[in-house]
Tab-separated table of C-alpha atoms and ligand atoms in Angstrom:
chain	number	residue	atom	x	y	z
X	1	MET	CA	-6.468	-36.537	54.882
X	2	ARG	CA	-4.816	-39.073	56.312
X	3	GLN	CA	-1.088	-37.720	57.072
X	4	GLU	CA	1.846	-39.841	56.557
X	5	ARG	CA	5.336	-38.941	58.685
X	6	GLY	CA	8.330	-41.080	56.959
X	7	ALA	CA	11.768	-41.443	57.077
X	8	GLN	CA	12.398	-39.330	53.880
X	9	GLY	CA	11.076	-36.177	54.850
X	10	LYS	CA	8.085	-33.964	55.869
X	11	VAL	CA	4.354	-33.963	55.589
X	12	ILE	CA	3.120	-30.607	54.238
X	13	GLY	CA	-0.367	-30.027	53.294
X	14	GLY	CA	-0.906	-33.809	53.301
X	15	MET	CA	1.634	-34.298	50.507
X	16	HIS	CA	4.862	-35.752	51.613
X	17	GLU	CA	7.702	-33.510	50.607
X	18	SER	CA	9.599	-35.464	48.269
X	19	ILE	CA	6.278	-36.069	46.482
X	20	ARG	CA	6.137	-32.797	46.277
X	21	ASP	CA	10.087	-31.575	44.857
X	22	LEU	CA	8.943	-34.478	42.217
X	23	LEU	CA	6.010	-32.151	40.944
X	24	LYS	CA	7.645	-28.733	41.298
X	25	PRO	CA	9.147	-26.817	38.186
X	26	SER	CA	12.252	-25.638	37.715
X	27	ARG	CA	13.083	-21.953	38.850
X	28	ARG	CA	14.007	-21.129	35.413
X	29	SER	CA	10.511	-22.008	34.330
X	30	GLU	CA	9.199	-19.450	36.205
X	31	VAL	CA	9.038	-16.588	33.080
X	32	ALA	CA	6.326	-13.571	33.513
X	33	PRO	CA	2.707	-14.753	31.758
X	34	PHE	CA	1.188	-12.705	28.799
X	35	MET	CA	-1.578	-10.313	30.536
X	36	VAL	CA	-2.656	-9.890	27.211
X	37	MET	CA	-4.329	-13.483	27.636
X	38	ASP	CA	-6.384	-12.111	30.356
X	39	VAL	CA	-7.791	-9.127	27.701
X	40	MET	CA	-8.401	-11.915	25.090
X	41	ALA	CA	-10.150	-14.591	27.386
X	42	ALA	CA	-12.733	-11.724	28.465
X	43	ALA	CA	-12.786	-10.410	24.702
X	44	ALA	CA	-13.634	-14.411	23.971
X	45	ARG	CA	-16.629	-13.988	26.461
X	46	ILE	CA	-17.948	-10.684	25.285
X	47	GLU	CA	-17.982	-12.756	21.554
X	48	ALA	CA	-19.645	-15.796	23.471
X	49	ALA	CA	-22.391	-13.763	24.385
X	50	GLY	CA	-22.608	-12.005	21.326
X	51	GLY	CA	-21.417	-9.101	21.765
X	52	ARG	CA	-19.050	-7.233	19.357
X	53	VAL	CA	-15.360	-6.668	20.274
X	54	VAL	CA	-12.881	-4.949	17.569
X	55	HIS	CA	-9.587	-7.196	17.567
X	56	MET	CA	-6.432	-4.912	17.812
X	57	GLU	CA	-4.840	-7.059	20.651
X	58	VAL	CA	-3.319	-9.946	19.228
X	59	GLY	CA	0.077	-8.917	16.554
X	60	GLN	CA	-0.849	-11.207	13.660
X	61	PRO	CA	-1.571	-10.398	10.204
X	62	ALA	CA	-5.443	-10.979	9.913
X	63	ALA	CA	-4.444	-12.160	6.406
X	64	PRO	CA	-3.883	-15.873	4.666
X	65	ALA	CA	-0.410	-17.034	3.709
X	66	PRO	CA	0.209	-15.827	0.177
X	67	ALA	CA	-2.078	-18.076	-2.510
X	68	ALA	CA	1.354	-19.687	-3.802
X	69	ALA	CA	2.324	-20.706	-0.688
X	70	ARG	CA	-0.752	-22.232	0.189
X	71	ARG	CA	-0.849	-24.034	-3.666
X	72	ALA	CA	3.012	-25.114	-3.071
X	73	ALA	CA	1.856	-26.509	0.220
X	74	MET	CA	-1.254	-28.730	-1.056
X	75	ALA	CA	0.887	-30.195	-4.308
X	76	ALA	CA	3.398	-31.540	-1.564
X	77	LEU	CA	0.662	-33.068	0.542
X	78	GLU	CA	-0.693	-34.321	-2.255
X	79	LYS	CA	2.741	-36.067	-3.182
X	80	GLY	CA	3.016	-37.181	0.212
X	81	ASP	CA	6.571	-36.738	0.469
X	82	ILE	CA	7.411	-34.791	3.792
X	83	GLY	CA	10.142	-36.190	5.853
X	84	TYR	CA	13.098	-34.691	8.041
X	85	THR	CA	15.066	-32.585	6.082
X	86	HIS	CA	18.705	-30.963	6.422
X	87	ALA	CA	19.140	-29.428	9.850
X	88	LEU	CA	19.855	-26.256	8.316
X	89	GLY	CA	17.188	-26.796	5.587
X	90	VAL	CA	16.237	-27.071	2.711
X	91	ALA	CA	19.138	-26.258	-0.300
X	92	SER	CA	16.492	-24.509	-2.490
X	93	LEU	CA	15.034	-22.532	-0.034
X	94	ARG	CA	18.324	-21.338	1.311
X	95	ALA	CA	19.208	-20.603	-1.775
X	96	ARG	CA	15.494	-18.527	-2.311
X	97	ILE	CA	16.046	-16.383	0.915
X	98	ALA	CA	19.852	-15.904	-0.256
X	99	ARG	CA	18.355	-14.050	-3.506
X	100	HIS	CA	16.181	-12.368	-1.224
X	101	TYR	CA	18.947	-10.438	0.381
X	102	GLN	CA	20.275	-9.369	-3.477
X	103	ASP	CA	16.631	-8.356	-4.637
X	104	ALA	CA	15.512	-6.840	-1.455
X	105	TYR	CA	18.771	-4.947	-0.230
X	106	GLY	CA	21.327	-5.329	-2.349
X	107	ALA	CA	23.182	-7.811	-0.302
X	108	ALA	CA	24.951	-10.513	-1.439
X	109	VAL	CA	24.769	-13.747	1.247
X	110	PRO	CA	26.216	-16.823	0.440
X	111	PRO	CA	23.093	-19.559	1.089
X	112	ASP	CA	25.349	-21.587	3.332
X	113	ARG	CA	25.360	-18.738	6.185
X	114	ILE	CA	21.434	-19.317	6.291
X	115	VAL	CA	19.446	-21.236	8.911
X	116	VAL	CA	15.707	-22.153	8.594
X	117	THR	CA	14.444	-22.353	11.811
X	118	THR	CA	10.913	-22.904	13.299
X	119	GLY	CA	9.768	-19.229	13.403
X	120	SER	CA	12.409	-16.418	14.192
X	121	SER	CA	11.334	-17.933	18.313
X	122	ALA	CA	13.517	-21.090	17.210
X	123	GLY	CA	15.895	-18.918	15.880
X	124	PHE	CA	16.231	-16.792	19.382
X	125	ILE	CA	16.706	-20.374	21.722
X	126	LEU	CA	18.970	-21.427	18.966
X	127	ALA	CA	21.298	-18.038	18.427
X	128	PHE	CA	20.893	-17.805	22.398
X	129	LEU	CA	22.587	-21.067	22.742
X	130	ALA	CA	25.427	-20.908	20.225
X	131	ILE	CA	26.890	-17.420	21.600
X	132	LEU	CA	25.851	-17.149	25.071
X	133	ASP	CA	26.692	-18.924	28.013
X	134	PRO	CA	24.664	-19.047	31.539
X	135	GLY	CA	25.422	-15.799	33.355
X	136	ASP	CA	25.731	-13.586	30.189
X	137	ARG	CA	24.256	-10.360	29.797
X	138	VAL	CA	22.252	-9.538	26.712
X	139	ALA	CA	20.999	-5.611	26.081
X	140	VAL	CA	17.133	-5.382	24.961
X	141	ALA	CA	14.918	-2.373	24.623
X	142	SER	CA	12.351	-1.718	27.398
X	143	PRO	CA	9.728	-1.425	25.915
X	144	GLY	CA	10.083	-4.299	24.036
X	145	TYR	CA	9.060	-7.984	23.120
X	146	PRO	CA	8.392	-9.907	26.373
X	147	PRO	CA	10.027	-13.413	24.884
X	148	TYR	CA	13.613	-11.970	24.904
X	149	ARG	CA	13.890	-11.313	28.284
X	150	HIS	CA	12.189	-14.675	29.290
X	151	ILE	CA	13.846	-16.787	26.923
X	152	LEU	CA	17.366	-15.494	28.159
X	153	THR	CA	16.056	-15.862	31.600
X	154	ALA	CA	14.859	-19.651	30.965
X	155	LEU	CA	18.613	-20.464	29.848
X	156	GLY	CA	20.047	-18.964	32.863
X	157	CYS	CA	21.061	-16.312	31.367
X	158	GLU	CA	20.175	-12.341	31.800
X	159	PRO	CA	18.896	-9.948	30.427
X	160	ALA	CA	19.726	-6.095	30.517
X	161	PRO	CA	17.105	-3.971	29.863
X	162	ILE	CA	17.585	-0.424	28.357
X	163	GLU	CA	14.966	1.565	29.051
X	164	ILE	CA	14.682	4.201	25.371
X	165	THR	CA	12.961	7.012	25.390
X	166	GLU	CA	11.874	9.792	23.843
X	167	ARG	CA	14.895	12.351	24.164
X	168	THR	CA	16.241	8.906	22.184
X	169	ARG	CA	13.893	8.307	19.413
X	170	TYR	CA	12.786	5.169	20.967
X	171	ALA	CA	15.600	3.470	20.357
X	172	MET	CA	18.643	2.443	21.809
X	173	THR	CA	22.051	4.229	21.487
X	174	VAL	CA	25.306	3.987	21.798
X	175	GLU	CA	25.683	5.878	25.013
X	176	ASN	CA	22.881	3.615	26.679
X	177	VAL	CA	24.321	0.388	25.657
X	178	LEU	CA	28.087	1.555	26.640
X	179	ALA	CA	26.768	2.875	29.867
X	180	ALA	CA	25.276	-0.677	30.652
X	181	HIS	CA	28.451	-2.242	29.506
X	182	ARG	CA	30.132	-0.499	31.775
X	183	GLU	CA	28.306	-1.210	34.900
X	184	ARG	CA	28.748	-4.965	33.991
X	185	PRO	CA	29.984	-6.358	30.399
X	186	LEU	CA	27.442	-6.944	28.251
X	187	LYS	CA	27.788	-9.987	25.842
X	188	ALA	CA	25.504	-9.504	22.996
X	189	VAL	CA	22.800	-6.520	22.319
X	190	LEU	CA	19.509	-7.447	20.966
X	191	VAL	CA	18.007	-4.585	18.481
X	192	ALA	CA	14.353	-4.964	16.245
X	193	SER	CA	13.970	-1.740	14.354
X	194	PRO	CA	11.228	-1.942	13.493
X	195	ALA	CA	10.203	-2.715	16.953
X	196	ASN	CA	7.571	-4.457	19.171
X	197	PRO	CA	5.421	-2.965	20.828
X	198	THR	CA	6.561	0.170	19.714
X	199	GLY	CA	6.479	0.256	15.706
X	200	THR	CA	9.397	2.635	16.114
X	201	MET	CA	12.112	2.284	13.677
X	202	MET	CA	15.992	3.449	13.870
X	203	PRO	CA	17.928	5.108	10.934
X	204	ARG	CA	20.652	3.626	8.784
X	205	GLU	CA	23.037	5.539	10.400
X	206	ASP	CA	21.844	5.235	14.011
X	207	LEU	CA	21.983	1.490	13.693
X	208	ARG	CA	25.664	1.340	11.907
X	209	LYS	CA	26.973	3.376	14.770
X	210	LEU	CA	25.369	1.318	17.170
X	211	ILE	CA	26.483	-1.962	15.273
X	212	GLU	CA	30.076	-0.386	15.220
X	213	ALA	CA	30.612	0.812	18.969
X	214	CYS	CA	29.108	-2.699	20.344
X	215	GLU	CA	31.624	-4.664	18.081
X	216	GLY	CA	34.716	-2.800	18.736
X	217	GLU	CA	34.182	-3.486	22.718
X	218	GLY	CA	33.367	-7.356	21.895
X	219	ILE	CA	29.475	-7.307	21.888
X	220	ARG	CA	27.683	-9.571	20.117
X	221	PHE	CA	25.255	-7.590	17.697
X	222	ILE	CA	21.725	-9.682	16.995
X	223	SER	CA	19.191	-8.038	14.902
X	224	ASP	CA	15.448	-9.047	15.048
X	225	GLU	CA	14.787	-8.117	11.200
X	226	ILE	CA	10.910	-9.603	11.840
X	227	TYR	CA	9.095	-6.958	10.687
X	228	HIS	CA	11.063	-6.237	7.716
X	229	GLY	CA	9.198	-5.445	4.522
X	230	LEU	CA	6.359	-3.568	6.855
X	231	ASP	CA	8.429	-0.301	6.934
X	232	TYR	CA	6.868	3.422	5.920
X	233	ALA	CA	8.352	6.253	7.300
X	234	PHE	CA	11.478	5.300	5.686
X	235	ALA	CA	13.059	1.921	4.581
X	236	ALA	CA	14.606	-0.486	6.805
X	237	GLU	CA	18.152	-1.583	6.450
X	238	THR	CA	19.325	-5.143	6.951
X	239	ALA	CA	22.259	-5.627	9.522
X	240	LEU	CA	24.266	-7.496	6.875
X	241	LYS	CA	25.053	-4.387	4.810
X	242	LEU	CA	26.334	-3.065	8.085
X	243	SER	CA	28.201	-5.965	9.545
X	244	ASP	CA	29.949	-9.778	8.431
X	245	ARG	CA	29.276	-10.540	12.050
X	246	ALA	CA	26.352	-9.613	13.264
X	247	ILE	CA	23.554	-12.363	13.314
X	248	VAL	CA	20.404	-11.499	11.680
X	249	ILE	CA	17.078	-13.281	13.028
X	250	ASN	CA	13.465	-13.428	10.341
X	251	SER	CA	10.507	-14.919	10.009
X	252	PHE	CA	7.765	-15.352	7.078
X	253	SER	CA	5.186	-14.871	9.983
X	254	LYS	CA	4.652	-11.107	9.577
X	255	TYR	CA	5.470	-9.883	6.203
X	256	PHE	CA	3.903	-12.910	4.517
X	257	CYS	CA	1.678	-13.522	6.901
X	258	MET	CA	2.593	-16.942	7.948
X	259	THR	CA	1.943	-17.463	11.700
X	260	GLY	CA	0.863	-20.511	12.118
X	261	TRP	CA	3.355	-22.199	9.871
X	262	ARG	CA	5.951	-21.972	12.139
X	263	ILE	CA	8.609	-21.112	9.691
X	264	GLY	CA	11.613	-18.432	10.148
X	265	TRP	CA	15.532	-17.899	9.383
X	266	MET	CA	19.083	-16.609	10.784
X	267	VAL	CA	21.843	-15.523	8.871
X	268	LEU	CA	24.940	-16.346	10.790
X	269	PRO	CA	28.725	-15.236	10.670
X	270	GLU	CA	30.143	-18.319	9.065
X	271	ALA	CA	32.419	-18.933	12.299
X	272	LEU	CA	28.569	-19.994	13.770
X	273	VAL	CA	26.877	-22.029	11.257
X	274	ARG	CA	28.184	-25.514	12.581
X	275	SER	CA	27.357	-24.903	16.262
X	276	VAL	CA	24.261	-24.228	15.152
X	277	GLU	CA	23.678	-26.758	12.505
X	278	ARG	CA	24.553	-29.348	15.819
X	279	LEU	CA	22.311	-27.509	18.149
X	280	GLN	CA	19.463	-27.431	15.437
X	281	GLN	CA	20.418	-31.205	14.900
X	282	ASN	CA	19.649	-32.147	18.359
X	283	ILE	CA	16.935	-30.249	19.374
X	284	ALA	CA	14.480	-30.393	16.536
X	285	ILE	CA	16.116	-32.409	13.646
X	286	SER	CA	14.896	-30.151	11.115
X	287	VAL	CA	11.838	-27.960	10.687
X	288	PRO	CA	8.809	-29.153	8.954
X	289	ALA	CA	8.989	-30.022	5.625
X	290	LEU	CA	5.467	-28.692	4.577
X	291	SER	CA	6.360	-25.691	5.810
X	292	GLN	CA	9.687	-25.150	4.358
X	293	VAL	CA	7.532	-25.970	0.567
X	294	ALA	CA	5.501	-22.984	1.218
X	295	ALA	CA	8.196	-20.154	2.546
X	296	GLU	CA	9.874	-20.765	-0.527
X	297	ALA	CA	6.907	-20.747	-2.890
X	298	ALA	CA	5.619	-17.456	-0.791
X	299	PHE	CA	8.615	-15.410	-2.679
X	300	ASP	CA	6.300	-15.882	-5.489
X	301	GLY	CA	3.107	-14.140	-3.812
X	302	ARG	CA	5.283	-10.805	-2.912
X	303	GLY	CA	2.280	-9.163	-5.080
X	304	GLU	CA	-0.174	-9.552	-2.864
X	305	MET	CA	2.032	-9.358	0.311
X	306	GLU	CA	2.347	-5.635	-1.022
X	307	ALA	CA	-1.536	-5.272	-1.315
X	308	VAL	CA	-2.062	-5.953	2.334
X	309	LYS	CA	0.885	-3.782	3.254
X	310	HIS	CA	-1.129	-1.726	1.413
X	311	GLY	CA	-3.998	-2.026	3.608
X	312	TYR	CA	-1.678	-1.543	6.902
X	313	GLU	CA	-0.801	1.885	5.456
X	314	ALA	CA	-4.709	3.035	5.106
X	315	ASN	CA	-5.073	1.574	8.671
X	316	ARG	CA	-2.050	3.506	9.854
X	317	ARG	CA	-3.221	6.618	8.485
X	318	LEU	CA	-6.468	6.275	9.597
X	319	LEU	CA	-5.168	5.472	13.301
X	320	LEU	CA	-2.801	9.014	12.866
X	321	GLU	CA	-5.516	10.848	11.548
X	322	GLY	CA	-8.210	9.313	13.766
X	323	LEU	CA	-6.716	8.808	17.329
X	324	PRO	CA	-6.100	12.241	18.367
X	325	GLY	CA	-9.850	13.600	17.697
X	326	ALA	CA	-10.731	10.497	20.200
X	327	GLY	CA	-8.457	11.722	23.043
X	328	LEU	CA	-5.502	9.270	22.526
X	329	GLU	CA	-3.209	12.344	21.136
X	330	ARG	CA	0.388	11.083	22.572
X	331	PHE	CA	2.032	7.856	20.636
X	332	LEU	CA	5.552	7.014	19.624
X	333	PRO	CA	6.678	7.435	16.236
X	334	VAL	CA	4.720	4.856	13.725
X	335	ASP	CA	7.209	4.031	11.748
X	336	GLY	CA	6.997	0.511	11.131
X	337	ALA	CA	5.317	-3.209	11.687
X	338	PHE	CA	1.790	-3.013	12.627
X	339	TYR	CA	1.862	-1.287	16.395
X	340	LEU	CA	0.823	2.035	17.585
X	341	TYR	CA	1.945	2.444	21.458
X	342	ALA	CA	-0.290	5.060	23.182
X	343	ASP	CA	-0.008	7.097	26.043
X	344	ILE	CA	-3.115	6.822	28.207
X	345	SER	CA	-1.710	8.611	31.222
X	346	ARG	CA	-3.957	11.367	30.765
X	347	PHE	CA	-6.313	8.683	31.533
X	348	SER	CA	-5.408	6.146	33.948
X	349	ASN	CA	-1.874	4.928	35.735
X	350	ASP	CA	-3.270	1.521	35.485
X	351	SER	CA	-2.933	0.171	31.918
X	352	LEU	CA	-4.776	-3.484	32.230
X	353	ASP	CA	-7.110	-2.034	34.002
X	354	PHE	CA	-8.073	0.520	30.955
X	355	ALA	CA	-7.528	-2.291	28.160
X	356	LYS	CA	-10.220	-4.423	30.321
X	357	ARG	CA	-12.467	-1.264	30.937
X	358	MET	CA	-12.045	-0.539	26.913
X	359	LEU	CA	-12.681	-3.952	26.224
X	360	ALA	CA	-15.990	-4.480	28.054
X	361	GLU	CA	-17.465	-0.413	27.624
X	362	ALA	CA	-15.849	0.149	24.250
X	363	GLY	CA	-15.402	-3.102	22.619
X	364	VAL	CA	-12.160	-2.825	21.848
X	365	ALA	CA	-9.489	-4.892	22.768
X	366	ALA	CA	-5.699	-3.880	23.219
X	367	THR	CA	-2.674	-4.987	24.973
X	368	PRO	CA	-1.687	-3.219	28.215
X	369	GLY	CA	2.317	-1.728	28.091
X	370	ILE	CA	3.020	-4.215	31.100
X	371	ASP	CA	3.631	-6.951	29.148
X	372	PHE	CA	6.383	-5.200	27.558
X	373	ASP	CA	7.737	-3.152	29.884
X	374	PRO	CA	7.494	-3.768	33.881
X	375	VAL	CA	8.402	0.436	34.858
X	376	ASN	CA	6.655	2.594	32.920
X	377	GLY	CA	4.185	0.147	30.593
X	378	HIS	CA	1.383	0.858	33.128
X	379	LYS	CA	0.848	4.332	30.888
X	380	PHE	CA	0.932	2.683	27.789
X	381	LEU	CA	-1.878	0.389	25.338
X	382	ARG	CA	-0.423	-0.958	21.932
X	383	PHE	CA	-2.984	-1.430	19.465
X	384	CYS	CA	-2.369	-3.906	16.071
X	385	TYR	CA	-3.535	-2.532	13.298
X	386	ALA	CA	-3.371	-5.374	10.924
X	387	GLY	CA	-6.880	-5.473	10.749
X	388	SER	CA	-9.741	-4.673	8.219
X	389	THR	CA	-9.944	-0.942	7.405
X	390	PRO	CA	-13.612	-0.750	8.249
X	391	ASP	CA	-12.551	-2.477	11.740
X	392	MET	CA	-10.010	-0.160	12.376
X	393	ARG	CA	-12.464	2.972	11.758
X	394	GLU	CA	-15.134	1.758	14.105
X	395	ALA	CA	-12.170	1.149	16.461
X	396	VAL	CA	-11.735	5.256	16.543
X	397	GLU	CA	-15.082	5.684	17.119
X	398	ARG	CA	-15.978	3.321	19.672
X	399	ILE	CA	-12.821	4.600	21.541
X	400	GLY	CA	-13.845	8.406	21.010
X	401	HIS	CA	-17.106	7.967	21.827
X	402	TRP	CA	-15.736	6.051	25.131
X	403	LEU	CA	-13.168	8.393	26.014
X	404	ARG	CA	-15.694	11.506	25.374
X	405	ARG	CA	-17.581	9.847	28.949
X	406	TYR	CA	-14.435	8.419	30.596
V	501	PLP	C1	9.712	-8.912	17.511
V	501	PLP	C2	8.841	-10.066	17.171
V	501	PLP	N1	10.256	-10.769	17.330
V	501	PLP	C3	9.961	-12.139	17.493
V	501	PLP	C4	8.381	-12.864	17.092
V	501	PLP	C5	8.475	-13.972	16.751
V	501	PLP	O1	7.197	-14.630	15.707
V	501	PLP	P1	7.646	-16.089	15.108
V	501	PLP	O2	8.592	-16.761	16.226
V	501	PLP	O3	6.155	-16.177	14.805
V	501	PLP	O4	8.461	-15.798	14.072
V	501	PLP	C6	7.536	-11.509	17.198
V	501	PLP	C7	6.185	-12.178	17.382
V	501	PLP	O5	5.295	-11.304	17.764
V	501	PLP	C8	7.769	-10.272	17.450
V	501	PLP	O6	6.934	-9.488	17.977
């Protein structure tokens, strides 16, 4: 390659420095990749070659959206009237979500505190933009859902990982959050119960104490309630019953099996609604109208979704009974969502390598813990049990057979 040397700058590796700058991504975009993608790609290669893989790596339901939701979407498509909606969401959907709080928790929530979002993922972005300034610190559990950390970093904020351990039943406590606050002030704390990747939940009293302690110190409480409805050990409590100031983020993705429809919602303190409305108007204009129509009808499909949940319960029992016999006897409390977080340190200290070998040699795909916890995740694997019960049975048999020869 001919190398040029101009007035504006140096030539580096055949490319002019100023042109290289034009192609350079921002520092804030340097977020970590999802290691599970490697496992998924390897699984796809095995399947393309005619092999069999039991999928327990992706955190999404195998079942489709409720029939009522799909029917409503088809009728709306037929009519063709699909335009922008109000930035905060269609009024009838916001009213239906408000009724859900009354039905499910006995909580009175006015529809005008509800904002429809493009999945809970967009809810986080809107909530963070509405309450945080660059440099603000937010406590998140470690292990925890990686996008919490990555979205915060991309917005110029600082995630403050709180290590959760057996001693605290794998939940954040008043003590460890306030200790982090004393180190350097926190602006917010973000809690999910049930959580991903652990599937662990916080009892109501612990949640209440944590919210009270945080708000007493001026720390905002954000509650990710995306796995509500999928609770087996005890009933999940909404933060809305414990505080009027908490920000609640939820989604149709998990309980209602609507991941690809990209629709969720937030419940905000009244004082934040207008800020989020302005943000949503500018960032997204509105949430897809078709998904809003489907989401409203999804509430009529609760019977169908309860049957799906019974399937998860059967899968959970099967894993709790079968995995110890297969060699994985240590896992975190399996309270809710559809995850089991297993300690594999008896076999390996490299969860990515273990996941790759388990896939290649046993035909079972799971997610390495390092995706969720850069410190201790090398000792854990996350199993998603949202698939079919025969698949889960087959996975336990395959893992047992494999580990006996490991
Ligand atoms: C804990 C948690 N929160 C939020 C999300 C984002 O989901 P969505 O944007 O589909 O609502 C996920 C997805 O897996 C999750 O596990």
